[in-house]
mmCIF file of C-alpha atoms in Angstrom:
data_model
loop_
_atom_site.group_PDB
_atom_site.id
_atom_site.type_symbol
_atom_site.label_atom_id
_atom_site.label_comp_id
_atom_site.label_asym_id
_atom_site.label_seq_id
_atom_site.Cartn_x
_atom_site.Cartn_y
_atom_site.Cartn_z
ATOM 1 C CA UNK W 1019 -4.450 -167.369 -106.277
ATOM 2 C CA UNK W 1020 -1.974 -164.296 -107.052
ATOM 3 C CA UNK W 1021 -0.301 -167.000 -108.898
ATOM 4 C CA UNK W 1022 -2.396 -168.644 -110.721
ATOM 5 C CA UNK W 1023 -3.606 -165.110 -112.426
ATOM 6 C CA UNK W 1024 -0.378 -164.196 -112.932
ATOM 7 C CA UNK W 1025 0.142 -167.734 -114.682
ATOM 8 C CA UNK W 1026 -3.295 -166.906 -116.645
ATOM 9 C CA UNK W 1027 -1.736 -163.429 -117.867
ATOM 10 C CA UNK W 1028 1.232 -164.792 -119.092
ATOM 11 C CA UNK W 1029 -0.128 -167.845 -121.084
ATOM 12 C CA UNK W 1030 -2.937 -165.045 -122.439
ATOM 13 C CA UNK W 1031 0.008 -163.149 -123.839
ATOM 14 C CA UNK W 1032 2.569 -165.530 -124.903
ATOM 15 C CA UNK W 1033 0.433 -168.626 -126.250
ATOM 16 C CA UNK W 1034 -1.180 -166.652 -128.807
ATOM 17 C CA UNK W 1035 2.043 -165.928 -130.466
ATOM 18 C CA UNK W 1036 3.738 -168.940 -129.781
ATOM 19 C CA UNK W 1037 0.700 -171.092 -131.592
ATOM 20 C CA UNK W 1038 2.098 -168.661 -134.576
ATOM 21 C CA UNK W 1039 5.621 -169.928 -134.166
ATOM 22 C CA UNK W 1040 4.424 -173.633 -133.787
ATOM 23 C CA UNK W 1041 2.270 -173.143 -137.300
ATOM 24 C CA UNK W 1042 5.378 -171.736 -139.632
ATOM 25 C CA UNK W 1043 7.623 -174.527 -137.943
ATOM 26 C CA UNK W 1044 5.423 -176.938 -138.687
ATOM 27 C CA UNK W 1045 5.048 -175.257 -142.260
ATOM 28 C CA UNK W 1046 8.301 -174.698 -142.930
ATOM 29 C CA UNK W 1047 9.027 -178.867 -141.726
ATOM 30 C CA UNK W 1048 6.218 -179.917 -144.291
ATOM 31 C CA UNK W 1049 7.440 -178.067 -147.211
ATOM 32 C CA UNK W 1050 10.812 -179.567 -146.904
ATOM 33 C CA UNK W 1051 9.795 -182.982 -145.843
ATOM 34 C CA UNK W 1052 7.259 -183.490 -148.989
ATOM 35 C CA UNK W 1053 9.105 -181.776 -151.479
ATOM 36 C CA UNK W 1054 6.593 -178.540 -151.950
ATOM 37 C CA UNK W 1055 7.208 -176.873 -154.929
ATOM 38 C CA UNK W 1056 7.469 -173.286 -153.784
ATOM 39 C CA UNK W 1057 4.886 -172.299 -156.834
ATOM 40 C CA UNK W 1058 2.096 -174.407 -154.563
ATOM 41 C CA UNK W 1059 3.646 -173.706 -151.226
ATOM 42 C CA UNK W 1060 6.797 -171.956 -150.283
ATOM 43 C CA UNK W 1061 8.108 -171.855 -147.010
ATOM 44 C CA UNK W 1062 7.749 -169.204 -144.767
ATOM 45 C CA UNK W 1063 11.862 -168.738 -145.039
ATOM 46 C CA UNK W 1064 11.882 -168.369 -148.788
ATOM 47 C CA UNK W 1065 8.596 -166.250 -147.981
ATOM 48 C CA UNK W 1066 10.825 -163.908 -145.729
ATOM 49 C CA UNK W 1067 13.664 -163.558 -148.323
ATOM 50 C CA UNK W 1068 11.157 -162.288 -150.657
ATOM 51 C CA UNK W 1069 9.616 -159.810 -148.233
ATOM 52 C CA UNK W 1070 13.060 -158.106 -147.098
ATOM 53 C CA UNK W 1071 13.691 -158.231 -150.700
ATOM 54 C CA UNK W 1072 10.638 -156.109 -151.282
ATOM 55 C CA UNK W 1073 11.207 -154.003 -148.359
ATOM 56 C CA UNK W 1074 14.478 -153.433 -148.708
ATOM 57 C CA UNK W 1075 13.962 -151.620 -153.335
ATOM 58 C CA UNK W 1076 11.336 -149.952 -151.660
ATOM 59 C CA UNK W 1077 8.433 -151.698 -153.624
ATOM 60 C CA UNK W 1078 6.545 -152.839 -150.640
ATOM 61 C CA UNK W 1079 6.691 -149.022 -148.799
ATOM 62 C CA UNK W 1080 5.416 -147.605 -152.170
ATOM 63 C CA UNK W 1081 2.690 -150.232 -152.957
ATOM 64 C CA UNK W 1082 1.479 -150.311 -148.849
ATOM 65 C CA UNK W 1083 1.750 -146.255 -148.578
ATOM 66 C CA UNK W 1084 -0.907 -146.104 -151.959
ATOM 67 C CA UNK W 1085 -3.380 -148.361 -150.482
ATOM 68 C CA UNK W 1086 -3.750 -146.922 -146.832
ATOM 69 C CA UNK W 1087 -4.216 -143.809 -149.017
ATOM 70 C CA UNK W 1088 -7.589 -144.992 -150.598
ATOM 71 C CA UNK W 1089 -8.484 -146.734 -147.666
ATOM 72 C CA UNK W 1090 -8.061 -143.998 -145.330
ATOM 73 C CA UNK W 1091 -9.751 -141.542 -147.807
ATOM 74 C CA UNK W 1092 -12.730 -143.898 -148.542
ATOM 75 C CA UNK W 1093 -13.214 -144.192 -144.916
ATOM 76 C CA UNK W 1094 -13.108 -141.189 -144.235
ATOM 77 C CA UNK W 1095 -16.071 -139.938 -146.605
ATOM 78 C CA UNK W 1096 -18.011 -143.083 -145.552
ATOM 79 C CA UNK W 1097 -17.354 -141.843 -141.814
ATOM 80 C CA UNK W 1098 -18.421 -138.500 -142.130
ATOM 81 C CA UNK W 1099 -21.477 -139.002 -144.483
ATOM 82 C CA UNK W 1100 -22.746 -142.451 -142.102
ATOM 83 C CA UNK W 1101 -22.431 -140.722 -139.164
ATOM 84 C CA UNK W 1102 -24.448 -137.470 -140.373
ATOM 85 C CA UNK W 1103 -26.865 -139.424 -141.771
ATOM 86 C CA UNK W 1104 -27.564 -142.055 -138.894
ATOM 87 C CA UNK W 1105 -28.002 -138.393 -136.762
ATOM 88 C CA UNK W 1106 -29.783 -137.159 -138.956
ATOM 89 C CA UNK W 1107 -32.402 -140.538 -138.803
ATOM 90 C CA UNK W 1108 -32.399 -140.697 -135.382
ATOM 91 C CA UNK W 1109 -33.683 -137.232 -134.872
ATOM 92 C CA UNK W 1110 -35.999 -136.903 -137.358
ATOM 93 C CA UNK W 1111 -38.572 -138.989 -138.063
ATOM 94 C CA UNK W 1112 -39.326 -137.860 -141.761
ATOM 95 C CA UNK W 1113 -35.811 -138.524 -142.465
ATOM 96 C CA UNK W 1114 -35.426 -142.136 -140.906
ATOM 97 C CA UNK W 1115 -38.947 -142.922 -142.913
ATOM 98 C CA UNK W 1116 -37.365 -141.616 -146.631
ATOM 99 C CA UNK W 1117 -33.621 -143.211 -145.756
ATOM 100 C CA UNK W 1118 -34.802 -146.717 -144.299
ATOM 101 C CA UNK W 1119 -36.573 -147.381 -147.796
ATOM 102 C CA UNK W 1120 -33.312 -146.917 -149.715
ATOM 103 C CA UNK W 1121 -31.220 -148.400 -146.961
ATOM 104 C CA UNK W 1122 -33.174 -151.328 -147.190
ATOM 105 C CA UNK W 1123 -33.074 -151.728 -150.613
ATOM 106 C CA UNK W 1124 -29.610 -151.349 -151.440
ATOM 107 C CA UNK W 1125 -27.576 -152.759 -148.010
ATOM 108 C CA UNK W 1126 -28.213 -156.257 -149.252
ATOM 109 C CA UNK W 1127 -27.239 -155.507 -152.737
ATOM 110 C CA UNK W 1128 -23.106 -157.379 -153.283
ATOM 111 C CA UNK W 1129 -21.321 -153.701 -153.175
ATOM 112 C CA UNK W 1130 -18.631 -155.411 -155.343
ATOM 113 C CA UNK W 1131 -21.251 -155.535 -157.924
ATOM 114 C CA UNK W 1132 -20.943 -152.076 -158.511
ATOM 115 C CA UNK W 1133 -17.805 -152.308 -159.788
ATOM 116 C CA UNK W 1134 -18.057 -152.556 -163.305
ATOM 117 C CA UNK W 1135 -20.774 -149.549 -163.270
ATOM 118 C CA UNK W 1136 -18.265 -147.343 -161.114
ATOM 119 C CA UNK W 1137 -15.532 -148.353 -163.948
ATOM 120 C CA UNK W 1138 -18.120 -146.741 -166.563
ATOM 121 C CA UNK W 1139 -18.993 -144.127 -164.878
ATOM 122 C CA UNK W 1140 -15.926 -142.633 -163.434
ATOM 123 C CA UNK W 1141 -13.147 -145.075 -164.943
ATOM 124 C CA UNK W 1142 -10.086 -146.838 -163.532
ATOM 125 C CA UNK W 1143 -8.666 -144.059 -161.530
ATOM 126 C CA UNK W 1144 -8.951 -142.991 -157.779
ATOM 127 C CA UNK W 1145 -12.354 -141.760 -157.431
ATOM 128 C CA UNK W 1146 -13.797 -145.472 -158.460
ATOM 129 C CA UNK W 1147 -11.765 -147.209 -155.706
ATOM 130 C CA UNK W 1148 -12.814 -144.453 -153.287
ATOM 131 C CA UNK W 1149 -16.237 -144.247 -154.290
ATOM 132 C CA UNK W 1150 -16.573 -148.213 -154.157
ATOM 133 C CA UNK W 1151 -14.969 -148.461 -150.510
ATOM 134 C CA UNK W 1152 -17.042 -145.707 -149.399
ATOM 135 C CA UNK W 1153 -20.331 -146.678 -150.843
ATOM 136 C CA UNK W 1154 -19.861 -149.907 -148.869
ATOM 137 C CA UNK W 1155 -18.743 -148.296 -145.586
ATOM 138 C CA UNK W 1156 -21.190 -146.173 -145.625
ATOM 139 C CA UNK W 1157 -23.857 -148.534 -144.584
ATOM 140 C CA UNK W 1158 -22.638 -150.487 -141.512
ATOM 141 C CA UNK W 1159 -21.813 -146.722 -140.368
ATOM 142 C CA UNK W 1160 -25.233 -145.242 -140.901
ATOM 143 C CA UNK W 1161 -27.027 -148.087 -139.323
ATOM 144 C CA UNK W 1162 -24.799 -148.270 -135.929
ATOM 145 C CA UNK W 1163 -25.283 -144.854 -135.690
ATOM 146 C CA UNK W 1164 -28.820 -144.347 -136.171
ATOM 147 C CA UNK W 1165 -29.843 -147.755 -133.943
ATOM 148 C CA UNK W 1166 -27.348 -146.056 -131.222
ATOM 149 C CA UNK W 1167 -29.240 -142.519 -131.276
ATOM 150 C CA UNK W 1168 -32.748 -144.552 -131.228
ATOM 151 C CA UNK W 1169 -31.915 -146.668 -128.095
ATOM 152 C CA UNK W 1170 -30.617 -144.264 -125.969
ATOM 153 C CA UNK W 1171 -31.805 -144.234 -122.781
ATOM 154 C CA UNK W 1172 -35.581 -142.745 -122.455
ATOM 155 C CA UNK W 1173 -34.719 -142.285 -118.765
ATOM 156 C CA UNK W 1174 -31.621 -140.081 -119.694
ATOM 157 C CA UNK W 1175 -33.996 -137.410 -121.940
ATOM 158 C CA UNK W 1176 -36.543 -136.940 -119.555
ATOM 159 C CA UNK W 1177 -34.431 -136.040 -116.432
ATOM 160 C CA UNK W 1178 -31.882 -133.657 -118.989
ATOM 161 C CA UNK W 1179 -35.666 -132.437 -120.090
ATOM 162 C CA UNK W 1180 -36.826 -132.028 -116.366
ATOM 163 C CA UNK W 1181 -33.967 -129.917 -115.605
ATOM 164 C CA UNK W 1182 -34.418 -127.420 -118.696
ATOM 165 C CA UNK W 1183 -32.289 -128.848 -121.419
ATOM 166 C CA UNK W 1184 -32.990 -127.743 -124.878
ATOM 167 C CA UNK W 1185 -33.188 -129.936 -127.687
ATOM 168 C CA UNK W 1186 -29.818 -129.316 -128.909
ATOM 169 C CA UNK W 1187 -28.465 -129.589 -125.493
ATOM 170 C CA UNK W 1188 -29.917 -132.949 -125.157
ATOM 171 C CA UNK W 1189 -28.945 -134.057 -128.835
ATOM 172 C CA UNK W 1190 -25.204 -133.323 -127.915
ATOM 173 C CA UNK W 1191 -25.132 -134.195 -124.300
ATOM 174 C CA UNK W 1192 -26.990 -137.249 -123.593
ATOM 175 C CA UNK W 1193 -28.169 -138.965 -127.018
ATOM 176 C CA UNK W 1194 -24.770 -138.822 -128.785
ATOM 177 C CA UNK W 1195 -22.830 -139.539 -125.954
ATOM 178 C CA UNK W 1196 -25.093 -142.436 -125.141
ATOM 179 C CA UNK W 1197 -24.819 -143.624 -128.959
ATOM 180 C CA UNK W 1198 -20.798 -144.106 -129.269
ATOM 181 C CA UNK W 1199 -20.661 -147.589 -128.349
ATOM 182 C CA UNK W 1200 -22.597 -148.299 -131.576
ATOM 183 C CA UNK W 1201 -20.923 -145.636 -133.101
ATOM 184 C CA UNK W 1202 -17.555 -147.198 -133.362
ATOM 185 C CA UNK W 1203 -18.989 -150.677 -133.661
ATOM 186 C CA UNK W 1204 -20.162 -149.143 -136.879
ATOM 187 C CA UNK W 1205 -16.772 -147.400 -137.576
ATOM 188 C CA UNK W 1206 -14.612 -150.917 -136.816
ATOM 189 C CA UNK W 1207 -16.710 -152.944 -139.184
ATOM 190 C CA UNK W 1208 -17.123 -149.632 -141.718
ATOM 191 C CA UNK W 1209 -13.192 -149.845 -141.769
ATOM 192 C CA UNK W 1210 -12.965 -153.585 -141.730
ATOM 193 C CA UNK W 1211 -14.652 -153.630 -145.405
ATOM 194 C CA UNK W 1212 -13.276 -150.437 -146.716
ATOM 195 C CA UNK W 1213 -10.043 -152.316 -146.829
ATOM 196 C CA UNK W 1214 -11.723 -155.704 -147.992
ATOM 197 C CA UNK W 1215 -12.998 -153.235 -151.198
ATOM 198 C CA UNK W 1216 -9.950 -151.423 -151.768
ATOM 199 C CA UNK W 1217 -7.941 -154.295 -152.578
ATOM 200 C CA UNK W 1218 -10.764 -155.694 -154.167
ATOM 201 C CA UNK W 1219 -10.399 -152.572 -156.443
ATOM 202 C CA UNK W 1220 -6.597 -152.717 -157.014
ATOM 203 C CA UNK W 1221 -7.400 -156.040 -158.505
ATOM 204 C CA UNK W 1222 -10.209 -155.316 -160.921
ATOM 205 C CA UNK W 1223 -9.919 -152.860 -163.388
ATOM 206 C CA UNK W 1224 -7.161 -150.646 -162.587
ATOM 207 C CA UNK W 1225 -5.157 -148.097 -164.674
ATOM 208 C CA UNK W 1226 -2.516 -147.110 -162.276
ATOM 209 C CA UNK W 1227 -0.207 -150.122 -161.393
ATOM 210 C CA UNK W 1228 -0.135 -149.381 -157.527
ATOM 211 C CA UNK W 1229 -1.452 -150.631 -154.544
ATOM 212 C CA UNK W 1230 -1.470 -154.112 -152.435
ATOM 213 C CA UNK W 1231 -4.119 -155.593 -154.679
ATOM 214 C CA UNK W 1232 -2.335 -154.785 -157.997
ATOM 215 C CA UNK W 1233 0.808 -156.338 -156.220
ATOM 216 C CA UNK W 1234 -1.451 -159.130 -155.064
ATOM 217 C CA UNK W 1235 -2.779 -159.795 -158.505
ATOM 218 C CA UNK W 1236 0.174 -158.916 -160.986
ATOM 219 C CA UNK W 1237 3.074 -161.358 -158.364
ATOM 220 C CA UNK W 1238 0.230 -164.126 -159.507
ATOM 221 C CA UNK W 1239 0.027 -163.886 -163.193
ATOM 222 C CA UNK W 1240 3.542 -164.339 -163.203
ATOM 223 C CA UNK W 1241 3.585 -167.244 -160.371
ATOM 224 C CA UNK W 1242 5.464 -165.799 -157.961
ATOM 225 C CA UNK W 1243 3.651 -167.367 -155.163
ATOM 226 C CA UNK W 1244 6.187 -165.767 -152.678
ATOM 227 C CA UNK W 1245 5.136 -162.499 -153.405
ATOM 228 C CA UNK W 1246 2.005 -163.574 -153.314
ATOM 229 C CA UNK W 1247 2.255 -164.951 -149.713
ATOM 230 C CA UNK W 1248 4.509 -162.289 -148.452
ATOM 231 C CA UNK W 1249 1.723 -159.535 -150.208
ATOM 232 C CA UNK W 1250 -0.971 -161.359 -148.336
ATOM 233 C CA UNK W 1251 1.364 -161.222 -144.731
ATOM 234 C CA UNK W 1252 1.803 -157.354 -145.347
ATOM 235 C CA UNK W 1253 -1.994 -157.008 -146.041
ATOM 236 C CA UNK W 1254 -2.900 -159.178 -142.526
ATOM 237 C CA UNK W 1255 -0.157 -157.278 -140.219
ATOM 238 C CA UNK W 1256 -1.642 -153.821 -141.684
ATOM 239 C CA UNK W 1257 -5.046 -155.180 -141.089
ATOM 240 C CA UNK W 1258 -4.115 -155.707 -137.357
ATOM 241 C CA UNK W 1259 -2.472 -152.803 -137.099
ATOM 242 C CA UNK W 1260 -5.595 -150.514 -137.844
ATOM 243 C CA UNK W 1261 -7.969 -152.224 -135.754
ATOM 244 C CA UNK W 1262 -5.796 -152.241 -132.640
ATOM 245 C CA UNK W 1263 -5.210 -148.352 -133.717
ATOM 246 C CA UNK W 1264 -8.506 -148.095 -133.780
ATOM 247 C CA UNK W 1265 -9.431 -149.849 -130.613
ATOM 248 C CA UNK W 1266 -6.932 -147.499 -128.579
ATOM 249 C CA UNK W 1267 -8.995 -144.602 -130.344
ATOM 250 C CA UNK W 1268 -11.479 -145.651 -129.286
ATOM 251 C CA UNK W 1269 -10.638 -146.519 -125.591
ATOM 252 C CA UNK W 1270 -8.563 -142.578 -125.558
ATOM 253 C CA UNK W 1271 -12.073 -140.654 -126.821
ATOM 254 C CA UNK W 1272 -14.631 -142.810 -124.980
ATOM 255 C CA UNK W 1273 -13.871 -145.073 -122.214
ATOM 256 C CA UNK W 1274 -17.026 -145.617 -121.218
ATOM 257 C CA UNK W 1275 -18.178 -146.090 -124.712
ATOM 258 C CA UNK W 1276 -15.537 -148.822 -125.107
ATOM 259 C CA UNK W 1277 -16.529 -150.397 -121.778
ATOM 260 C CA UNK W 1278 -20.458 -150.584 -122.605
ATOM 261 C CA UNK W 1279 -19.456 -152.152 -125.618
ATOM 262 C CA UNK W 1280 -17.942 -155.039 -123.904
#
């Protein structure tokens, strides 16, 4: 039995990465075998020129380092405001009332919509981008938070009540705590579509020629589909990156959090 589960660890962590290496051979085989012009398909080895090519004038450092910039920022104001918010919903039911009617009325509304109003408003520069991330953030955030601080357990509040806990002692020591695992369910997907809209942003509308999306957009109007491609690996690896960042934050400030949420 000891090994079979050693066998089972093993093929967990080396098959995902070796169906990887099976999917560029087998790319890289078709290319050459049907005669792919690389402005439809390049192969992953011309695709790897182009990114150490990138890497190596410093383009792909400068264009990578902007965008985790705005993403990070946007997050961040989504984070603080969602989270404040959802709180402030959860204990108060005046507030919850007011908010839910909004929240309801703009959460379904295609945040990416917004853009050309944003544009108007506050033009090409940062704050749109930012504002546009954050704006969509916001609302998986708020909602994760606020449904964590209304399900908390009942049982919890009483016995913290029964031995003589104030309301703020309660707030902070059983209902938060008892709210992370929604809380960062709300921060992963908050995060997972601030960098969807940043992008997004680079791509539409922009004044300053910077970021993954501009690179994204500007290697395609000139068909240089290996930019293109090796843009789009950078943008998945960072992506990756984030979340897994994320998840070990997450795991670090809250282990139990992390567990209940699995």
């Amino acid at each position: 039995l000891m090994k079979r589960s050693r066998a089972n660890k093993i093929a967990e962590a080396v098959l995902p990465w070796l169906s990887v290496v099976l999917f560029l051979v087998v790319w890289e085989i078709v290319v050459h075998w049907r005669g792919i012009a690389p402005i439809f398909l390049p192969a992953p080895s011309s695709i790897a020129v182009y990114l150490w090519r990138m890497i190596a004038d410093g383009s792909m450092e400068y264009h990578l380092g902007v965008t985790l910039l705005r993403i990070f920022a946007g997050f961040l104001v989504a984070a603080i405001t969602g989270i404040a918010l959802g709180m402030l919903m959860g204990m108060s039911r005046i507030v919850s009332r007011i908010a839910d009617l909004w929240i309801s009325a703009l959460y379904p509304l295609p945040k990416i919509s917004l853009i050309p109003l944003l544009i108007i408003w506050l033009g090409t520069g940062e704050a749109y981008r930012i504002v546009i991330s954050a704006v969509t953030a916001f609302f998986p955030i708020v909602i994760s938070t606020y449904s964590g601080i209304r399900q908390a357990d009942r049982g919890l509040i009483k016995a913290a009540q029964d031995l003589g806990a104030n309301t703020r002692q309660i707030q902070f020591s059983v209902v938060i705590p008892a709210a992370l695992p929604h809380i960062l369910s709300g921060l992963q997907l908050g995060m997972g579509v601030t960098i969807i809209l940043i992008v997004a942003a680079e791509m539409i509308g922009g004044s300053s020629q910077s970021g993954m999306g501009y690179l994204l957009i500007n290697s395609g109007q000139v068909m240089e589909t290996e930019k293109v491609f090796a843009s789009l690996v950078v943008l998945a690896v960072m992506g990756g990156v984030i979340i897994k960042l994320q998840q070990w934050f997450d795991r670090k400030v809250a282990p139990w959090a992390v567990n209940d949420s699995h």
